[in-house]
């Protein structure tokens, strides 16, 4: 069964304290792995797509990496505005529909 | 990227009634998806809506309860029928292209409370 597991569930960081979020997945024929940021009361905001093991993408203080079994979202010197829930999703081909399977998310709080 | 407008943004409904949520995309997209998100939890896919075909529902969701329309490549609706308090949740619309750009973009969601 296709599955996505994120850890930790919650993470509290001091401003400037770098850390990583983990997304482990089991899926048949991975088409892509997606990272989203979700602020309270809003829809998920797209961050990155990774397609193959070894791929890396960066955006400001965020860097996403991918292996054959997991992905990491590295946050370098975070700021309070980085506080949000970060969701990981994998794309699993099913017939002609490429649906996304989401993890439960990591709730990040960055304190000044 | 696609901009997705979803309405209403929130509603409070009486049990036994129905609510239709609208989702408008600013560009043509092949696939649209409807998700439910319980407070503090992740997204659960309700169904996939492709233009010109019947919606495909995930396990635990049925057409009689969540009828979906997809009349064209930029618009879809989800109806929550015969509502009960258990249907209180956030409902999210998502649009996704095919080919190279397969990112899924989301609307802001509809916060539904059933009383």
PDB file of N, CA, C and O in Angstrom, chain B residues 40-79:
ATOM      1  N   UNK B  40      -6.324  20.038  12.174  1.00  0.00           N
ATOM      2  CA  UNK B  40      -5.066  19.498  12.655  1.00  0.00           C
ATOM      3  C   UNK B  40      -4.592  18.257  11.944  1.00  0.00           C
ATOM      4  O   UNK B  40      -3.594  17.654  12.357  1.00  0.00           O
ATOM      5  N   UNK B  41      -5.268  17.870  10.876  1.00  0.00           N
ATOM      6  CA  UNK B  41      -4.886  16.649  10.179  1.00  0.00           C
ATOM      7  C   UNK B  41      -4.502  16.954   8.732  1.00  0.00           C
ATOM      8  O   UNK B  41      -4.605  18.082   8.264  1.00  0.00           O
ATOM      9  N   UNK B  42      -4.035  15.917   8.049  1.00  0.00           N
ATOM     10  CA  UNK B  42      -3.592  16.104   6.678  1.00  0.00           C
ATOM     11  C   UNK B  42      -4.763  16.008   5.708  1.00  0.00           C
ATOM     12  O   UNK B  42      -5.924  15.931   6.110  1.00  0.00           O
ATOM     13  N   UNK B  43      -4.449  16.021   4.438  1.00  0.00           N
ATOM     14  CA  UNK B  43      -5.461  16.039   3.396  1.00  0.00           C
ATOM     15  C   UNK B  43      -5.865  14.620   3.002  1.00  0.00           C
ATOM     16  O   UNK B  43      -5.005  13.768   2.785  1.00  0.00           O
ATOM     17  N   UNK B  44      -7.162  14.417   2.876  1.00  0.00           N
ATOM     18  CA  UNK B  44      -7.699  13.148   2.407  1.00  0.00           C
ATOM     19  C   UNK B  44      -8.404  13.389   1.081  1.00  0.00           C
ATOM     20  O   UNK B  44      -9.308  14.230   1.003  1.00  0.00           O
ATOM     21  N   UNK B  45      -8.009  12.650   0.064  1.00  0.00           N
ATOM     22  CA  UNK B  45      -8.604  12.820  -1.254  1.00  0.00           C
ATOM     23  C   UNK B  45     -10.013  12.265  -1.269  1.00  0.00           C
ATOM     24  O   UNK B  45     -10.242  11.109  -0.877  1.00  0.00           O
ATOM     25  N   UNK B  46     -10.955  13.085  -1.725  1.00  0.00           N
ATOM     26  CA  UNK B  46     -12.341  12.641  -1.880  1.00  0.00           C
ATOM     27  C   UNK B  46     -12.531  12.032  -3.248  1.00  0.00           C
ATOM     28  O   UNK B  46     -13.017  10.903  -3.394  1.00  0.00           O
ATOM     29  N   UNK B  47     -12.160  12.789  -4.282  1.00  0.00           N
ATOM     30  CA  UNK B  47     -12.393  12.318  -5.649  1.00  0.00           C
ATOM     31  C   UNK B  47     -11.553  13.113  -6.629  1.00  0.00           C
ATOM     32  O   UNK B  47     -11.095  14.212  -6.339  1.00  0.00           O
ATOM     33  N   UNK B  48     -11.386  12.518  -7.791  1.00  0.00           N
ATOM     34  CA  UNK B  48     -10.715  13.148  -8.917  1.00  0.00           C
ATOM     35  C   UNK B  48     -11.761  13.487  -9.963  1.00  0.00           C
ATOM     36  O   UNK B  48     -12.599  12.639 -10.307  1.00  0.00           O
ATOM     37  N   UNK B  49     -11.709  14.712 -10.477  1.00  0.00           N
ATOM     38  CA  UNK B  49     -12.701  15.166 -11.455  1.00  0.00           C
ATOM     39  C   UNK B  49     -12.008  15.554 -12.748  1.00  0.00           C
ATOM     40  O   UNK B  49     -11.287  16.543 -12.788  1.00  0.00           O
ATOM     41  N   UNK B  50     -12.218  14.772 -13.767  1.00  0.00           N
ATOM     42  CA  UNK B  50     -11.679  15.087 -15.081  1.00  0.00           C
ATOM     43  C   UNK B  50     -12.805  15.505 -16.008  1.00  0.00           C
ATOM     44  O   UNK B  50     -13.903  14.923 -15.972  1.00  0.00           O
ATOM     45  N   UNK B  51     -12.556  16.502 -16.807  1.00  0.00           N
ATOM     46  CA  UNK B  51     -13.581  17.026 -17.698  1.00  0.00           C
ATOM     47  C   UNK B  51     -14.001  15.965 -18.699  1.00  0.00           C
ATOM     48  O   UNK B  51     -13.157  15.305 -19.297  1.00  0.00           O
ATOM     49  N   UNK B  52     -15.308  15.807 -18.832  1.00  0.00           N
ATOM     50  CA  UNK B  52     -15.822  14.877 -19.825  1.00  0.00           C
ATOM     51  C   UNK B  52     -15.969  13.457 -19.349  1.00  0.00           C
ATOM     52  O   UNK B  52     -16.327  12.578 -20.138  1.00  0.00           O
ATOM     53  N   UNK B  53     -15.697  13.200 -18.075  1.00  0.00           N
ATOM     54  CA  UNK B  53     -15.868  11.848 -17.556  1.00  0.00           C
ATOM     55  C   UNK B  53     -16.414  11.900 -16.138  1.00  0.00           C
ATOM     56  O   UNK B  53     -16.398  12.948 -15.493  1.00  0.00           O
ATOM     57  N   UNK B  54     -16.889  10.770 -15.679  1.00  0.00           N
ATOM     58  CA  UNK B  54     -17.401  10.688 -14.315  1.00  0.00           C
ATOM     59  C   UNK B  54     -16.258  10.864 -13.317  1.00  0.00           C
ATOM     60  O   UNK B  54     -15.134  10.432 -13.564  1.00  0.00           O
ATOM     61  N   UNK B  55     -16.559  11.473 -12.190  1.00  0.00           N
ATOM     62  CA  UNK B  55     -15.556  11.615 -11.145  1.00  0.00           C
ATOM     63  C   UNK B  55     -15.197  10.250 -10.580  1.00  0.00           C
ATOM     64  O   UNK B  55     -16.030   9.337 -10.543  1.00  0.00           O
ATOM     65  N   UNK B  56     -13.952  10.123 -10.162  1.00  0.00           N
ATOM     66  CA  UNK B  56     -13.470   8.880  -9.554  1.00  0.00           C
ATOM     67  C   UNK B  56     -13.343   9.088  -8.057  1.00  0.00           C
ATOM     68  O   UNK B  56     -12.572   9.948  -7.614  1.00  0.00           O
ATOM     69  N   UNK B  57     -14.068   8.307  -7.278  1.00  0.00           N
ATOM     70  CA  UNK B  57     -14.127   8.495  -5.831  1.00  0.00           C
ATOM     71  C   UNK B  57     -13.192   7.539  -5.114  1.00  0.00           C
ATOM     72  O   UNK B  57     -13.013   6.386  -5.524  1.00  0.00           O
ATOM     73  N   UNK B  58     -12.608   8.055  -4.015  1.00  0.00           N
ATOM     74  CA  UNK B  58     -11.743   7.238  -3.179  1.00  0.00           C
ATOM     75  C   UNK B  58     -12.588   6.389  -2.232  1.00  0.00           C
ATOM     76  O   UNK B  58     -13.780   6.660  -2.011  1.00  0.00           O
ATOM     77  N   UNK B  59     -11.922   5.386  -1.684  1.00  0.00           N
ATOM     78  CA  UNK B  59     -12.606   4.511  -0.745  1.00  0.00           C
ATOM     79  C   UNK B  59     -13.168   5.324   0.421  1.00  0.00           C
ATOM     80  O   UNK B  59     -12.475   6.158   0.998  1.00  0.00           O
ATOM     81  N   UNK B  60     -14.422   5.083   0.742  1.00  0.00           N
ATOM     82  CA  UNK B  60     -15.064   5.783   1.849  1.00  0.00           C
ATOM     83  C   UNK B  60     -15.879   6.990   1.414  1.00  0.00           C
ATOM     84  O   UNK B  60     -16.562   7.597   2.242  1.00  0.00           O
ATOM     85  N   UNK B  61     -15.808   7.339   0.147  1.00  0.00           N
ATOM     86  CA  UNK B  61     -16.563   8.477  -0.377  1.00  0.00           C
ATOM     87  C   UNK B  61     -17.423   7.998  -1.536  1.00  0.00           C
ATOM     88  O   UNK B  61     -16.963   7.237  -2.390  1.00  0.00           O
ATOM     89  N   UNK B  62     -18.693   8.448  -1.554  1.00  0.00           N
ATOM     90  CA  UNK B  62     -19.620   7.987  -2.593  1.00  0.00           C
ATOM     91  C   UNK B  62     -20.271   9.161  -3.290  1.00  0.00           C
ATOM     92  O   UNK B  62     -20.433  10.252  -2.710  1.00  0.00           O
ATOM     93  N   UNK B  63     -20.697   8.920  -4.501  1.00  0.00           N
ATOM     94  CA  UNK B  63     -21.243   9.974  -5.341  1.00  0.00           C
ATOM     95  C   UNK B  63     -22.536  10.555  -4.770  1.00  0.00           C
ATOM     96  O   UNK B  63     -22.789  11.752  -4.902  1.00  0.00           O
ATOM     97  N   UNK B  64     -23.351   9.728  -4.133  1.00  0.00           N
ATOM     98  CA  UNK B  64     -24.610  10.234  -3.592  1.00  0.00           C
ATOM     99  C   UNK B  64     -24.373  11.265  -2.499  1.00  0.00           C
ATOM    100  O   UNK B  64     -25.176  12.176  -2.321  1.00  0.00           O
ATOM    101  N   UNK B  65     -23.303  11.116  -1.774  1.00  0.00           N
ATOM    102  CA  UNK B  65     -22.982  12.018  -0.674  1.00  0.00           C
ATOM    103  C   UNK B  65     -22.189  13.236  -1.169  1.00  0.00           C
ATOM    104  O   UNK B  65     -22.387  14.339  -0.683  1.00  0.00           O
ATOM    105  N   UNK B  66     -21.314  13.017  -2.123  1.00  0.00           N
ATOM    106  CA  UNK B  66     -20.435  14.079  -2.618  1.00  0.00           C
ATOM    107  C   UNK B  66     -20.500  14.175  -4.151  1.00  0.00           C
ATOM    108  O   UNK B  66     -19.496  13.919  -4.833  1.00  0.00           O
ATOM    109  N   UNK B  67     -21.636  14.546  -4.713  1.00  0.00           N
ATOM    110  CA  UNK B  67     -21.683  14.680  -6.166  1.00  0.00           C
ATOM    111  C   UNK B  67     -20.760  15.793  -6.655  1.00  0.00           C
ATOM    112  O   UNK B  67     -20.642  16.838  -6.019  1.00  0.00           O
ATOM    113  N   UNK B  68     -20.125  15.534  -7.771  1.00  0.00           N
ATOM    114  CA  UNK B  68     -19.141  16.457  -8.343  1.00  0.00           C
ATOM    115  C   UNK B  68     -19.519  16.751  -9.793  1.00  0.00           C
ATOM    116  O   UNK B  68     -19.931  15.870 -10.523  1.00  0.00           O
ATOM    117  N   UNK B  69     -19.353  18.012 -10.170  1.00  0.00           N
ATOM    118  CA  UNK B  69     -19.506  18.374 -11.576  1.00  0.00           C
ATOM    119  C   UNK B  69     -18.188  18.911 -12.102  1.00  0.00           C
ATOM    120  O   UNK B  69     -17.389  19.493 -11.362  1.00  0.00           O
ATOM    121  N   UNK B  70     -17.952  18.712 -13.395  1.00  0.00           N
ATOM    122  CA  UNK B  70     -16.758  19.244 -14.062  1.00  0.00           C
ATOM    123  C   UNK B  70     -17.174  19.603 -15.477  1.00  0.00           C
ATOM    124  O   UNK B  70     -16.846  18.908 -16.436  1.00  0.00           O
ATOM    125  N   UNK B  71     -17.872  20.727 -15.616  1.00  0.00           N
ATOM    126  CA  UNK B  71     -18.445  21.054 -16.928  1.00  0.00           C
ATOM    127  C   UNK B  71     -17.430  21.516 -17.964  1.00  0.00           C
ATOM    128  O   UNK B  71     -17.714  21.427 -19.169  1.00  0.00           O
ATOM    129  N   UNK B  72     -16.280  22.028 -17.529  1.00  0.00           N
ATOM    130  CA  UNK B  72     -15.263  22.489 -18.472  1.00  0.00           C
ATOM    131  C   UNK B  72     -13.885  22.388 -17.831  1.00  0.00           C
ATOM    132  O   UNK B  72     -13.742  21.876 -16.709  1.00  0.00           O
ATOM    133  N   UNK B  73     -12.870  22.886 -18.526  1.00  0.00           N
ATOM    134  CA  UNK B  73     -11.485  22.706 -18.075  1.00  0.00           C
ATOM    135  C   UNK B  73     -11.048  23.714 -17.015  1.00  0.00           C
ATOM    136  O   UNK B  73      -9.891  23.700 -16.594  1.00  0.00           O
ATOM    137  N   UNK B  74     -11.949  24.614 -16.599  1.00  0.00           N
ATOM    138  CA  UNK B  74     -11.563  25.612 -15.600  1.00  0.00           C
ATOM    139  C   UNK B  74     -12.462  25.624 -14.372  1.00  0.00           C
ATOM    140  O   UNK B  74     -12.281  26.464 -13.477  1.00  0.00           O
ATOM    141  N   UNK B  75     -13.423  24.752 -14.296  1.00  0.00           N
ATOM    142  CA  UNK B  75     -14.429  24.869 -13.233  1.00  0.00           C
ATOM    143  C   UNK B  75     -14.884  23.499 -12.746  1.00  0.00           C
ATOM    144  O   UNK B  75     -14.994  22.540 -13.520  1.00  0.00           O
ATOM    145  N   UNK B  76     -15.149  23.439 -11.423  1.00  0.00           N
ATOM    146  CA  UNK B  76     -15.700  22.226 -10.835  1.00  0.00           C
ATOM    147  C   UNK B  76     -16.504  22.599  -9.602  1.00  0.00           C
ATOM    148  O   UNK B  76     -16.279  23.648  -8.995  1.00  0.00           O
ATOM    149  N   UNK B  77     -17.453  21.769  -9.258  1.00  0.00           N
ATOM    150  CA  UNK B  77     -18.194  21.938  -8.010  1.00  0.00           C
ATOM    151  C   UNK B  77     -18.217  20.632  -7.247  1.00  0.00           C
ATOM    152  O   UNK B  77     -18.207  19.544  -7.833  1.00  0.00           O
ATOM    153  N   UNK B  78     -18.256  20.775  -5.927  1.00  0.00           N
ATOM    154  CA  UNK B  78     -18.441  19.646  -5.012  1.00  0.00           C
ATOM    155  C   UNK B  78     -19.656  19.969  -4.158  1.00  0.00           C
ATOM    156  O   UNK B  78     -19.725  21.053  -3.568  1.00  0.00           O
ATOM    157  N   UNK B  79     -20.593  19.048  -4.089  1.00  0.00           N
ATOM    158  CA  UNK B  79     -21.744  19.216  -3.222  1.00  0.00           C
ATOM    159  C   UNK B  79     -21.621  18.264  -2.047  1.00  0.00           C
ATOM    160  O   UNK B  79     -21.320  17.079  -2.233  1.00  0.00           O
TER     161      UNK B  79
END
